[in-house]
Amino acid sequence: MHLSMDGVIGARHCHGLPVKRSVATASFASPSHLRRRLHQAKQGETRQAQRCRRAVQVSATIAEAPVEVQKVSQDGYEVTQESLSESRRRIIVTAPAKHCLKAWRKMIKQARKTVKTPGFRDMKSEVVSLSADAISESIEPELTDEMVQAFDVAKPFTYQLVFDIQPTLRWKQPYQGMKVEVTAVGDDESDRAKVAQEIMQVRKKKGGLKVVQGRGLQLGDAALIDFDAKRSDTGEEFAGAKRRKTHMDTDSADMQFLPGVGEKMIGMKVGESRQIQLTLPDNFEPAPLRGVDVTCTVSVTELFEYDLPELDDDLAEEVAPGSRGVQGLQTQLLRMQNAKTAQDNEEAVDEALMETVVHLAQCDVPYSMVKEMGQQEYQARLHTAQAKREITYEQVMQLATAESLENWTQKNLEMLQGLIKRQMAFEHIFAAEGLTLSDAEIQQEYDEAARDFIEQKQEFDADRLREQATEMLKAPKIIKWLRDNCEITMLPARA
C-alpha cells in the first residue's frame, strides 16, 4: 500500500517517508499596483525552515474522526495515515524497540566523544537529554516533555505528526467566458466636477480665512474639529480616526475623514458636538469595511469661511504657466482627470475579474497557509506604513509581535483566504491556458527589484526575490487573458 504524500506543506523526511515542501503563498497584486508591492525577501532564517516548525505538529491528542485511514508496515515500523480533512493529514508512527535502542546507542556513542566533566574521564558524567536526542534522530518537529518521558529504549515508541497538504482547487463553474459587471469609477460629468473642485482648492490656497460670525457651518467652510469614529455594531475604534483640533475643509471632508461627514455637519456651530451615523459605501477601502455602520462624534472648536480671489487669466497663468487663461487651464486639468479616470476604470475591471475568480474558485484552505499569508501581508503593511511615515520604527517594533500578528490574522481571515484562493486560481489559469514568461522578462523584473534594495542598502535573498519577480509578472498576463476571454459589462458611474 502506498501512502500518498504529494504536496505536503512544511513537513520533512520522517522515517524514510518522503514529503514535499510547501507551495509558495505570495499573493498576486493588481497589475496597476505591482510596482508598489513590497518585496518580502530577507536573509537569515529561511521560509522553508519557518514552514517546517509552523506546519508540522507533534501531538498526543486525538483529532476529529478521520474520513480515511491507510496503514502500512515495513522493517518493524507501523505507520498509519489519517485524513482529518480535505487538506489536513495525520501520520501515527510506531517505532519498534530495536530501533529505539539503536538510536539510543548512537547518541551515547556521540556523547562520549563530546561530553567532558572535570574529575571524570570522557562520558563518566550523566548525559543530559539523551532521550530527547535519541527521539530527534527520527523526528524534526519540536519535542514535548511528555514524549521524552514516554521514551523507553526497551519498548516501542509511538508518535504522531499532523500536517497540511496542498488543497485541491475546484471551480463552481468554468472561468472561461465568465461574465463580469463593473461600475465605472467616473465619467465625463464627474471629471468636470472634480476639475471644478481642484480649481476651487487652488483659489482657497491663494485666498485667506475669515472667522464665521452668527451662523452655522456651510459646505465650502473650513473648521477646526475634534473627531472620533467607531463601528456601530462592536464599538471598536477605527485605527487612526481619533483627531483633536484638526483642520477640516468641508469640500474635501469625504476624502480627509469619512464619506458623508461634511454634509452631516451642516448647521453645526462653534462649541457644538454631534453624533453622526454613517454607512460606508460599497466602494470604500479597505474592502472589508464596505457596508459597515459607523458612529462618528464631531465637535466644532472654530469655524471659518474662505476669502477667495477671482478666477481670471492671470491666476490661471500663475497656477499653470502656458495654460493660456482660464479655459486653457480647465482643458488641461480635464485632460489629466480623464486619463486618471480611464486608469481607475481599468483598475476597477482588474479588481472585478480577480474577485470573480476568487468567487468561482473553491478549496479547503489550511490554516498553516493562512498564517504564512498573514505574516507576509502584515509585514508588508507595517513596512509600507513606516515608509509613508504613518508609524515610527519604534511603533513597528511594538506591533511586530506574534500576538499582534495572530490578532490581525484572525480579524482578516476571510481576506487572507481570498488571497490564497486567488493565487491558486491564477496558478491554475496560467498553466492551463499555456501562458509563459521569458527569461528576459524575469531577469528585467529581478534587476529592477534588486536595484531598489541595493540603492536602499538593504540585504535580500536573491532566490526569493527572483521567485517574487516571477510571481509578479504572471498577474498581468493572467488579467490580460481574462479580459480577452471574458464578457465585461461597464455600468454607468454612480451619481
GROMACS .gro file of C-alpha atoms in nm:
model
  495
    1MET     CA    1   0.000   0.000   0.000
    2HIS     CA    2   0.133   0.343  -0.093
    3LEU     CA    3   0.072   0.646   0.131
    4SER     CA    4   0.029   0.949  -0.094
    5MET     CA    5   0.221   1.246   0.048
    6ASP     CA    6   0.231   1.478  -0.253
    7GLY     CA    7   0.205   1.846  -0.183
    8VAL     CA    8   0.273   1.834   0.191
    9ILE     CA    9   0.311   2.181   0.333
   10GLY     CA   10   0.612   2.228   0.553
   11ALA     CA   11   0.695   1.869   0.655
   12ARG     CA   12   1.031   1.693   0.635
   13HIS     CA   13   1.152   1.336   0.584
   14CYS     CA   14   1.024   1.124   0.871
   15HIS     CA   15   1.148   0.767   0.898
   16GLY     CA   16   1.219   0.749   0.528
   17LEU     CA   17   0.874   0.874   0.423
   18PRO     CA   18   0.943   1.143   0.161
   19VAL     CA   19   0.734   1.458   0.173
   20LYS     CA   20   0.743   1.771  -0.040
   21ARG     CA   21   0.798   2.119   0.091
   22SER     CA   22   0.533   2.384   0.079
   23VAL     CA   23   0.391   2.571  -0.213
   24ALA     CA   24   0.464   2.943  -0.235
   25THR     CA   25   0.186   3.158  -0.094
   26ALA     CA   26   0.271   3.511  -0.207
   27SER     CA   27  -0.041   3.686  -0.328
   28PHE     CA   28  -0.093   3.836  -0.671
   29ALA     CA   29  -0.140   4.210  -0.666
   30SER     CA   30  -0.350   4.407  -0.909
   31PRO     CA   31  -0.134   4.478  -1.217
   32SER     CA   32  -0.159   4.853  -1.163
   33HIS     CA   33  -0.019   4.808  -0.813
   34LEU     CA   34   0.252   4.554  -0.886
   35ARG     CA   35   0.532   4.806  -0.860
   36ARG     CA   36   0.406   4.911  -0.520
   37ARG     CA   37   0.409   4.564  -0.375
   38LEU     CA   38   0.675   4.528  -0.108
   39HIS     CA   39   0.925   4.251  -0.183
   40GLN     CA   40   0.942   4.018   0.113
   41ALA     CA   41   1.297   3.894   0.059
   42LYS     CA   42   1.531   3.889   0.357
   43GLN     CA   43   1.838   3.699   0.462
   44GLY     CA   44   1.855   3.491   0.777
   45GLU     CA   45   1.613   3.216   0.863
   46THR     CA   46   1.455   3.073   0.551
   47ARG     CA   47   1.083   3.048   0.486
   48GLN     CA   48   1.122   2.675   0.443
   49ALA     CA   49   1.254   2.639   0.798
   50GLN     CA   50   0.972   2.857   0.931
   51ARG     CA   51   0.714   2.645   0.748
   52CYS     CA   52   0.856   2.325   0.897
   53ARG     CA   53   0.808   2.447   1.251
   54ARG     CA   54   0.468   2.603   1.189
   55ALA     CA   55   0.300   2.340   0.978
   56VAL     CA   56   0.417   2.013   1.138
   57GLN     CA   57   0.288   1.944   1.488
   58VAL     CA   58   0.383   1.655   1.711
   59SER     CA   59   0.089   1.578   1.935
   60ALA     CA   60  -0.065   1.311   2.155
   61THR     CA   61  -0.418   1.445   2.124
   62ILE     CA   62  -0.693   1.278   1.923
   63ALA     CA   63  -0.830   1.492   1.642
   64GLU     CA   64  -1.173   1.477   1.483
   65ALA     CA   65  -1.284   1.146   1.340
   66PRO     CA   66  -1.084   1.079   1.025
   67VAL     CA   67  -1.257   1.027   0.695
   68GLU     CA   68  -0.993   0.788   0.562
   69VAL     CA   69  -0.730   0.563   0.719
   70GLN     CA   70  -0.436   0.390   0.550
   71LYS     CA   71  -0.186   0.161   0.722
   72VAL     CA   72   0.149   0.018   0.620
   73SER     CA   73   0.422  -0.182   0.796
   74GLN     CA   74   0.786  -0.200   0.699
   75ASP     CA   75   1.100  -0.312   0.883
   76GLY     CA   76   0.911  -0.328   1.209
   77TYR     CA   77   0.762   0.021   1.177
   78GLU     CA   78   0.388   0.065   1.179
   79VAL     CA   79   0.262   0.375   1.000
   80THR     CA   80  -0.098   0.495   0.986
   81GLN     CA   81  -0.210   0.790   0.775
   82GLU     CA   82  -0.544   0.952   0.859
   83SER     CA   83  -0.732   1.212   0.655
   84LEU     CA   84  -0.859   1.467   0.908
   85SER     CA   85  -1.000   1.697   0.641
   86GLU     CA   86  -0.958   1.770   0.272
   87SER     CA   87  -0.620   1.936   0.330
   88ARG     CA   88  -0.508   1.800   0.668
   89ARG     CA   89  -0.343   1.467   0.743
   90ARG     CA   90  -0.207   1.285   1.046
   91ILE     CA   91   0.060   1.018   1.047
   92ILE     CA   92   0.096   0.790   1.350
   93VAL     CA   93   0.429   0.610   1.363
   94THR     CA   94   0.524   0.328   1.599
   95ALA     CA   95   0.897   0.259   1.602
   96PRO     CA   96   1.000  -0.091   1.723
   97ALA     CA   97   1.207  -0.125   2.038
   98LYS     CA   98   1.515  -0.237   1.842
   99HIS     CA   99   1.526   0.093   1.657
  100CYS     CA  100   1.474   0.290   1.978
  101LEU     CA  101   1.770   0.108   2.130
  102LYS     CA  102   1.976   0.164   1.817
  103ALA     CA  103   1.908   0.539   1.827
  104TRP     CA  104   1.991   0.548   2.198
  105ARG     CA  105   2.323   0.372   2.150
  106LYS     CA  106   2.413   0.606   1.863
  107MET     CA  107   2.356   0.910   2.084
  108ILE     CA  108   2.558   0.754   2.368
  109LYS     CA  109   2.845   0.698   2.126
  110GLN     CA  110   2.832   1.056   2.001
  111ALA     CA  111   2.808   1.192   2.355
  112ARG     CA  112   3.122   1.002   2.462
  113LYS     CA  113   3.316   1.196   2.202
  114THR     CA  114   3.193   1.539   2.308
  115VAL     CA  115   3.086   1.548   2.676
  116LYS     CA  116   3.359   1.616   2.930
  117THR     CA  117   3.330   1.687   3.304
  118PRO     CA  118   3.622   1.785   3.533
  119GLY     CA  119   3.729   1.493   3.754
  120PHE     CA  120   3.587   1.230   3.517
  121ARG     CA  121   3.709   1.062   3.207
  122ASP     CA  122   3.505   1.110   2.888
  123MET     CA  123   3.138   1.019   2.934
  124LYS     CA  124   3.166   0.935   3.305
  125SER     CA  125   2.909   1.206   3.392
  126GLU     CA  126   2.535   1.195   3.336
  127VAL     CA  127   2.441   1.271   2.977
  128VAL     CA  128   2.163   1.527   2.974
  129SER     CA  129   1.859   1.487   2.747
  130LEU     CA  130   1.983   1.177   2.568
  131SER     CA  131   1.624   1.059   2.543
  132ALA     CA  132   1.528   1.374   2.356
  133ASP     CA  133   1.831   1.344   2.132
  134ALA     CA  134   1.753   0.983   2.054
  135ILE     CA  135   1.396   1.069   1.959
  136SER     CA  136   1.510   1.363   1.746
  137GLU     CA  137   1.714   1.125   1.534
  138SER     CA  138   1.387   1.049   1.359
  139ILE     CA  139   1.168   1.350   1.434
  140GLU     CA  140   1.238   1.709   1.326
  141PRO     CA  141   0.943   1.891   1.491
  142GLU     CA  142   0.950   2.027   1.845
  143LEU     CA  143   0.950   1.761   2.117
  144THR     CA  144   0.721   1.769   2.418
  145ASP     CA  145   0.816   1.678   2.773
  146GLU     CA  146   0.556   1.402   2.761
  147MET     CA  147   0.731   1.247   2.459
  148VAL     CA  148   1.070   1.250   2.631
  149GLN     CA  149   0.922   1.095   2.947
  150ALA     CA  150   0.746   0.826   2.743
  151PHE     CA  151   1.062   0.718   2.560
  152ASP     CA  152   1.190   0.380   2.676
  153VAL     CA  153   1.469   0.203   2.490
  154ALA     CA  154   1.313  -0.133   2.574
  155LYS     CA  155   0.970  -0.054   2.436
  156PRO     CA  156   0.819   0.052   2.105
  157PHE     CA  157   0.772   0.430   2.074
  158THR     CA  158   0.467   0.590   1.915
  159TYR     CA  159   0.437   0.949   1.797
  160GLN     CA  160   0.221   1.136   1.550
  161LEU     CA  161   0.262   1.422   1.305
  162VAL     CA  162  -0.019   1.646   1.188
  163PHE     CA  163   0.041   1.837   0.866
  164ASP     CA  164  -0.134   2.019   0.584
  165ILE     CA  165  -0.122   1.925   0.218
  166GLN     CA  166  -0.173   2.130  -0.094
  167PRO     CA  167  -0.551   2.184  -0.116
  168THR     CA  168  -0.739   2.075  -0.425
  169LEU     CA  169  -0.883   2.356  -0.637
  170ARG     CA  170  -1.231   2.318  -0.783
  171TRP     CA  171  -1.441   2.559  -0.988
  172LYS     CA  172  -1.807   2.636  -0.920
  173GLN     CA  173  -1.836   2.697  -1.292
  174PRO     CA  174  -1.582   2.735  -1.573
  175TYR     CA  175  -1.378   3.055  -1.557
  176GLN     CA  176  -1.361   3.063  -1.936
  177GLY     CA  177  -1.619   3.311  -2.060
  178MET     CA  178  -1.723   3.427  -1.713
  179LYS     CA  179  -1.939   3.741  -1.703
  180VAL     CA  180  -1.833   4.045  -1.502
  181GLU     CA  181  -2.019   4.370  -1.437
  182VAL     CA  182  -1.816   4.673  -1.333
  183THR     CA  183  -1.947   5.009  -1.218
  184ALA     CA  184  -1.736   5.287  -1.370
  185VAL     CA  185  -1.536   5.490  -1.122
  186GLY     CA  186  -1.615   5.811  -1.309
  187ASP     CA  187  -1.731   5.966  -1.633
  188ASP     CA  188  -1.703   6.298  -1.815
  189GLU     CA  189  -1.956   6.464  -1.582
  190SER     CA  190  -1.778   6.357  -1.265
  191ASP     CA  191  -1.444   6.452  -1.419
  192ARG     CA  192  -1.568   6.806  -1.479
  193ALA     CA  193  -1.692   6.827  -1.121
  194LYS     CA  194  -1.350   6.715  -0.993
  195VAL     CA  195  -1.176   6.975  -1.210
  196ALA     CA  196  -1.403   7.246  -1.067
  197GLN     CA  197  -1.319   7.123  -0.716
  198GLU     CA  198  -0.947   7.125  -0.795
  199ILE     CA  199  -0.966   7.481  -0.922
  200MET     CA  200  -1.156   7.577  -0.606
  201GLN     CA  201  -0.877   7.428  -0.394
  202VAL     CA  202  -0.625   7.642  -0.584
  203ARG     CA  203  -0.831   7.953  -0.513
  204LYS     CA  204  -0.854   7.858  -0.144
  205LYS     CA  205  -0.477   7.827  -0.120
  206LYS     CA  206  -0.437   8.168  -0.283
  207GLY     CA  207  -0.704   8.322  -0.059
  208GLY     CA  208  -0.747   8.366   0.315
  209LEU     CA  209  -0.975   8.264   0.602
  210LYS     CA  210  -1.224   8.474   0.797
  211VAL     CA  211  -1.389   8.380   1.126
  212VAL     CA  212  -1.757   8.296   1.076
  213GLN     CA  213  -2.000   8.508   1.276
  214GLY     CA  214  -2.366   8.440   1.353
  215ARG     CA  215  -2.429   8.120   1.153
  216GLY     CA  216  -2.360   7.752   1.144
  217LEU     CA  217  -2.132   7.551   0.916
  218GLN     CA  218  -2.198   7.551   0.542
  219LEU     CA  219  -2.044   7.344   0.264
  220GLY     CA  220  -1.735   7.529   0.148
  221ASP     CA  221  -1.636   7.635   0.500
  222ALA     CA  222  -1.332   7.527   0.696
  223ALA     CA  223  -1.326   7.432   1.063
  224LEU     CA  224  -1.113   7.307   1.348
  225ILE     CA  225  -1.277   6.994   1.485
  226ASP     CA  226  -1.236   6.703   1.725
  227PHE     CA  227  -1.321   6.377   1.551
  228ASP     CA  228  -1.367   6.016   1.651
  229ALA     CA  229  -1.518   5.715   1.470
  230LYS     CA  230  -1.627   5.370   1.592
  231ARG     CA  231  -1.805   5.071   1.449
  232SER     CA  232  -2.171   5.098   1.547
  233ASP     CA  233  -2.206   4.721   1.600
  234THR     CA  234  -1.898   4.650   1.813
  235GLY     CA  235  -1.790   4.991   1.942
  236GLU     CA  236  -1.441   4.923   1.809
  237GLU     CA  237  -1.247   5.241   1.734
  238PHE     CA  238  -1.115   5.295   1.383
  239ALA     CA  239  -0.735   5.294   1.391
  240GLY     CA  240  -0.603   5.647   1.342
  241ALA     CA  241  -0.953   5.801   1.334
  242LYS     CA  242  -0.929   5.996   1.660
  243ARG     CA  243  -0.811   6.353   1.596
  244ARG     CA  244  -0.805   6.668   1.806
  245LYS     CA  245  -0.826   7.027   1.680
  246THR     CA  246  -0.756   6.916   1.327
  247HIS     CA  247  -0.828   7.130   1.019
  248MET     CA  248  -1.119   7.020   0.803
  249ASP     CA  249  -1.223   7.159   0.465
  250THR     CA  250  -1.585   7.059   0.408
  251ASP     CA  251  -1.524   7.029   0.034
  252SER     CA  252  -1.271   6.751   0.092
  253ALA     CA  253  -1.408   6.603   0.415
  254ASP     CA  254  -1.517   6.283   0.240
  255MET     CA  255  -1.155   6.208   0.150
  256GLN     CA  256  -1.000   6.353   0.465
  257PHE     CA  257  -1.234   6.179   0.709
  258LEU     CA  258  -1.522   5.951   0.604
  259PRO     CA  259  -1.769   5.975   0.315
  260GLY     CA  260  -2.074   6.183   0.411
  261VAL     CA  261  -1.924   6.355   0.717
  262GLY     CA  262  -1.925   6.705   0.565
  263GLU     CA  263  -2.293   6.702   0.471
  264LYS     CA  264  -2.395   6.566   0.812
  265MET     CA  265  -2.215   6.858   0.981
  266ILE     CA  266  -2.415   7.131   0.805
  267GLY     CA  267  -2.553   7.381   1.058
  268MET     CA  268  -2.309   7.299   1.340
  269LYS     CA  269  -2.189   7.600   1.539
  270VAL     CA  270  -1.872   7.662   1.739
  271GLY     CA  271  -1.881   7.462   2.064
  272GLU     CA  272  -2.142   7.217   1.933
  273SER     CA  273  -2.095   6.839   1.934
  274ARG     CA  274  -2.288   6.594   1.721
  275GLN     CA  275  -2.307   6.218   1.678
  276ILE     CA  276  -2.324   6.123   1.311
  277GLN     CA  277  -2.442   5.785   1.181
  278LEU     CA  278  -2.286   5.672   0.851
  279THR     CA  279  -2.284   5.358   0.640
  280LEU     CA  280  -1.961   5.314   0.448
  281PRO     CA  281  -2.024   5.289   0.071
  282ASP     CA  282  -1.966   4.975  -0.135
  283ASN     CA  283  -1.655   5.126  -0.297
  284PHE     CA  284  -1.490   5.208   0.036
  285GLU     CA  285  -1.133   5.098   0.101
  286PRO     CA  286  -1.036   4.874   0.266
  287ALA     CA  287  -1.299   4.642   0.121
  288PRO     CA  288  -1.382   4.454   0.448
  289LEU     CA  289  -1.533   4.777   0.586
  290ARG     CA  290  -1.779   4.824   0.299
  291GLY     CA  291  -2.135   4.845   0.427
  292VAL     CA  292  -2.023   4.883   0.790
  293ASP     CA  293  -2.229   5.123   1.005
  294VAL     CA  294  -2.013   5.388   1.172
  295THR     CA  295  -2.082   5.626   1.461
  296CYS     CA  296  -1.880   5.948   1.440
  297THR     CA  297  -1.851   6.205   1.720
  298VAL     CA  298  -1.766   6.554   1.592
  299SER     CA  299  -1.708   6.876   1.789
  300VAL     CA  300  -1.651   7.214   1.622
  301THR     CA  301  -1.398   7.435   1.803
  302GLU     CA  302  -1.351   7.706   1.537
  303LEU     CA  303  -1.532   7.793   1.213
  304PHE     CA  304  -1.402   7.982   0.908
  305GLU     CA  305  -1.509   8.087   0.561
  306TYR     CA  306  -1.278   8.148   0.268
  307ASP     CA  307  -1.200   8.489   0.116
  308LEU     CA  308  -1.142   8.372  -0.241
  309PRO     CA  309  -0.957   8.550  -0.522
  310GLU     CA  310  -1.130   8.582  -0.857
  311LEU     CA  311  -1.059   8.312  -1.113
  312ASP     CA  312  -0.912   8.503  -1.405
  313ASP     CA  313  -0.649   8.453  -1.672
  314ASP     CA  314  -0.373   8.594  -1.452
  315LEU     CA  315  -0.448   8.341  -1.177
  316ALA     CA  316  -0.467   8.061  -1.433
  317GLU     CA  317  -0.127   8.155  -1.576
  318GLU     CA  318   0.020   8.173  -1.226
  319VAL     CA  319  -0.110   7.825  -1.142
  320ALA     CA  320  -0.016   7.664  -1.475
  321PRO     CA  321   0.227   7.871  -1.684
  322GLY     CA  322   0.147   7.837  -2.054
  323SER     CA  323  -0.215   7.737  -1.995
  324ARG     CA  324  -0.336   8.042  -2.191
  325GLY     CA  325  -0.601   8.156  -1.949
  326VAL     CA  326  -0.889   8.005  -1.757
  327GLN     CA  327  -1.026   7.799  -2.044
  328GLY     CA  328  -0.682   7.657  -2.119
  329LEU     CA  329  -0.635   7.567  -1.751
  330GLN     CA  330  -0.971   7.391  -1.739
  331THR     CA  331  -0.894   7.199  -2.060
  332GLN     CA  332  -0.553   7.091  -1.931
  333LEU     CA  333  -0.691   6.976  -1.596
  334LEU     CA  334  -0.983   6.794  -1.760
  335ARG     CA  335  -0.749   6.606  -1.991
  336MET     CA  336  -0.543   6.492  -1.690
  337GLN     CA  337  -0.856   6.393  -1.499
  338ASN     CA  338  -0.991   6.198  -1.798
  339ALA     CA  339  -0.666   6.000  -1.812
  340LYS     CA  340  -0.682   5.927  -1.438
  341THR     CA  341  -1.045   5.815  -1.459
  342ALA     CA  342  -0.964   5.586  -1.750
  343GLN     CA  343  -0.684   5.429  -1.547
  344ASP     CA  344  -0.912   5.396  -1.242
  345ASN     CA  345  -1.175   5.224  -1.457
  346GLU     CA  346  -0.913   4.981  -1.587
  347GLU     CA  347  -0.813   4.902  -1.230
  348ALA     CA  348  -1.178   4.851  -1.137
  349VAL     CA  349  -1.210   4.594  -1.418
  350ASP     CA  350  -0.896   4.417  -1.296
  351GLU     CA  351  -1.028   4.405  -0.940
  352ALA     CA  352  -1.368   4.277  -1.056
  353LEU     CA  353  -1.205   3.999  -1.259
  354MET     CA  354  -0.993   3.891  -0.963
  355GLU     CA  355  -1.290   3.900  -0.725
  356THR     CA  356  -1.494   3.689  -0.966
  357VAL     CA  357  -1.213   3.436  -0.998
  358VAL     CA  358  -1.197   3.408  -0.618
  359HIS     CA  359  -1.575   3.362  -0.605
  360LEU     CA  360  -1.562   3.079  -0.858
  361ALA     CA  361  -1.261   2.905  -0.700
  362GLN     CA  362  -1.331   2.655  -0.423
  363CYS     CA  363  -1.082   2.485  -0.194
  364ASP     CA  364  -1.027   2.397   0.170
  365VAL     CA  365  -0.756   2.647   0.269
  366PRO     CA  366  -0.545   2.507   0.556
  367TYR     CA  367  -0.469   2.744   0.840
  368SER     CA  368  -0.093   2.698   0.801
  369MET     CA  369  -0.122   2.869   0.459
  370VAL     CA  370  -0.338   3.142   0.612
  371LYS     CA  371  -0.077   3.204   0.882
  372GLU     CA  372   0.202   3.235   0.629
  373MET     CA  373  -0.001   3.464   0.406
  374GLY     CA  374  -0.097   3.667   0.713
  375GLN     CA  375   0.267   3.707   0.809
  376GLN     CA  376   0.360   3.828   0.462
  377GLU     CA  377   0.071   4.076   0.441
  378TYR     CA  378   0.118   4.201   0.798
  379GLN     CA  379   0.490   4.261   0.749
  380ALA     CA  380   0.428   4.435   0.417
  381ARG     CA  381   0.170   4.667   0.571
  382LEU     CA  382   0.396   4.753   0.862
  383HIS     CA  383   0.684   4.836   0.627
  384THR     CA  384   0.456   5.038   0.399
  385ALA     CA  385   0.316   5.235   0.691
  386GLN     CA  386   0.667   5.307   0.814
  387ALA     CA  387   0.782   5.411   0.464
  388LYS     CA  388   0.489   5.654   0.446
  389ARG     CA  389   0.585   5.784   0.792
  390GLU     CA  390   0.246   5.685   0.928
  391ILE     CA  391   0.416   5.498   1.213
  392THR     CA  392   0.764   5.513   1.362
  393TYR     CA  393   1.027   5.241   1.377
  394GLU     CA  394   0.956   5.203   1.750
  395GLN     CA  395   0.587   5.151   1.677
  396VAL     CA  396   0.675   4.891   1.414
  397MET     CA  397   0.876   4.703   1.677
  398GLN     CA  398   0.583   4.720   1.920
  399LEU     CA  399   0.345   4.583   1.658
  400ALA     CA  400   0.584   4.316   1.529
  401THR     CA  401   0.488   4.055   1.787
  402ALA     CA  402   0.343   3.708   1.750
  403GLU     CA  403   0.032   3.814   1.943
  404SER     CA  404  -0.031   4.120   1.722
  405LEU     CA  405   0.022   3.911   1.409
  406GLU     CA  406  -0.221   3.642   1.525
  407ASN     CA  407  -0.486   3.901   1.619
  408TRP     CA  408  -0.451   4.070   1.279
  409THR     CA  409  -0.466   3.734   1.102
  410GLN     CA  410  -0.787   3.637   1.283
  411LYS     CA  411  -0.952   3.971   1.200
  412ASN     CA  412  -0.856   3.941   0.833
  413LEU     CA  413  -0.914   3.567   0.794
  414GLU     CA  414  -1.160   3.597   0.505
  415MET     CA  415  -0.937   3.839   0.315
  416LEU     CA  416  -0.633   3.613   0.357
  417GLN     CA  417  -0.825   3.307   0.244
  418GLY     CA  418  -0.932   3.504  -0.063
  419LEU     CA  419  -0.571   3.595  -0.143
  420ILE     CA  420  -0.469   3.229  -0.122
  421LYS     CA  421  -0.758   3.114  -0.340
  422ARG     CA  422  -0.676   3.387  -0.591
  423GLN     CA  423  -0.314   3.279  -0.605
  424MET     CA  424  -0.410   2.914  -0.654
  425ALA     CA  425  -0.667   3.004  -0.918
  426PHE     CA  426  -0.419   3.225  -1.103
  427GLU     CA  427  -0.156   2.950  -1.097
  428HIS     CA  428  -0.413   2.710  -1.242
  429ILE     CA  429  -0.515   2.952  -1.519
  430PHE     CA  430  -0.153   3.035  -1.604
  431ALA     CA  431  -0.069   2.666  -1.651
  432ALA     CA  432  -0.399   2.554  -1.804
  433GLU     CA  433  -0.403   2.827  -2.069
  434GLY     CA  434  -0.038   2.779  -2.165
  435LEU     CA  435   0.078   3.125  -2.056
  436THR     CA  436   0.453   3.172  -2.037
  437LEU     CA  437   0.724   3.409  -1.918
  438SER     CA  438   1.053   3.464  -2.094
  439ASP     CA  439   1.385   3.455  -1.912
  440ALA     CA  440   1.445   3.813  -2.026
  441GLU     CA  441   1.119   3.932  -1.863
  442ILE     CA  442   1.205   3.765  -1.534
  443GLN     CA  443   1.561   3.897  -1.538
  444GLN     CA  444   1.446   4.254  -1.603
  445GLU     CA  445   1.193   4.242  -1.321
  446TYR     CA  446   1.453   4.090  -1.089
  447ASP     CA  447   1.716   4.352  -1.179
  448GLU     CA  448   1.477   4.639  -1.109
  449ALA     CA  449   1.373   4.494  -0.774
  450ALA     CA  450   1.734   4.419  -0.675
  451ARG     CA  451   1.835   4.774  -0.771
  452ASP     CA  452   1.582   4.911  -0.522
  453PHE     CA  453   1.733   4.705  -0.241
  454ILE     CA  454   2.087   4.800  -0.337
  455GLU     CA  455   2.004   5.170  -0.354
  456GLN     CA  456   1.847   5.149  -0.008
  457LYS     CA  457   2.146   4.946   0.117
  458GLN     CA  458   1.921   4.658   0.225
  459GLU     CA  459   2.009   4.291   0.216
  460PHE     CA  460   1.787   4.047   0.026
  461ASP     CA  461   1.757   3.681  -0.060
  462ALA     CA  462   1.830   3.656  -0.432
  463ASP     CA  463   1.642   3.329  -0.483
  464ARG     CA  464   1.333   3.456  -0.304
  465LEU     CA  465   1.347   3.785  -0.493
  466ARG     CA  466   1.361   3.603  -0.827
  467GLU     CA  467   1.066   3.389  -0.720
  468GLN     CA  468   0.867   3.702  -0.639
  469ALA     CA  469   0.966   3.864  -0.967
  470THR     CA  470   0.819   3.565  -1.145
  471GLU     CA  471   0.500   3.579  -0.939
  472MET     CA  472   0.454   3.949  -1.008
  473LEU     CA  473   0.495   3.906  -1.383
  474LYS     CA  474   0.232   3.634  -1.404
  475ALA     CA  475  -0.055   3.852  -1.282
  476PRO     CA  476  -0.069   4.097  -1.577
  477LYS     CA  477  -0.061   3.809  -1.827
  478ILE     CA  478  -0.345   3.631  -1.647
  479ILE     CA  479  -0.551   3.951  -1.624
  480LYS     CA  480  -0.499   4.016  -1.995
  481TRP     CA  481  -0.612   3.662  -2.077
  482LEU     CA  482  -0.923   3.709  -1.864
  483ARG     CA  483  -1.000   4.039  -2.035
  484ASP     CA  484  -0.970   3.876  -2.376
  485ASN     CA  485  -1.179   3.572  -2.286
  486CYS     CA  486  -1.448   3.703  -2.051
  487GLU     CA  487  -1.760   3.915  -2.102
  488ILE     CA  488  -1.713   4.252  -1.929
  489THR     CA  489  -2.006   4.496  -1.893
  490MET     CA  490  -1.924   4.851  -1.784
  491LEU     CA  491  -2.209   5.012  -1.587
  492PRO     CA  492  -2.252   5.392  -1.562
  493ALA     CA  493  -2.078   5.570  -1.277
  494ARG     CA  494  -2.291   5.642  -0.971
  495ALA     CA  495  -2.411   5.999  -0.936
   0.00000   0.00000   0.00000
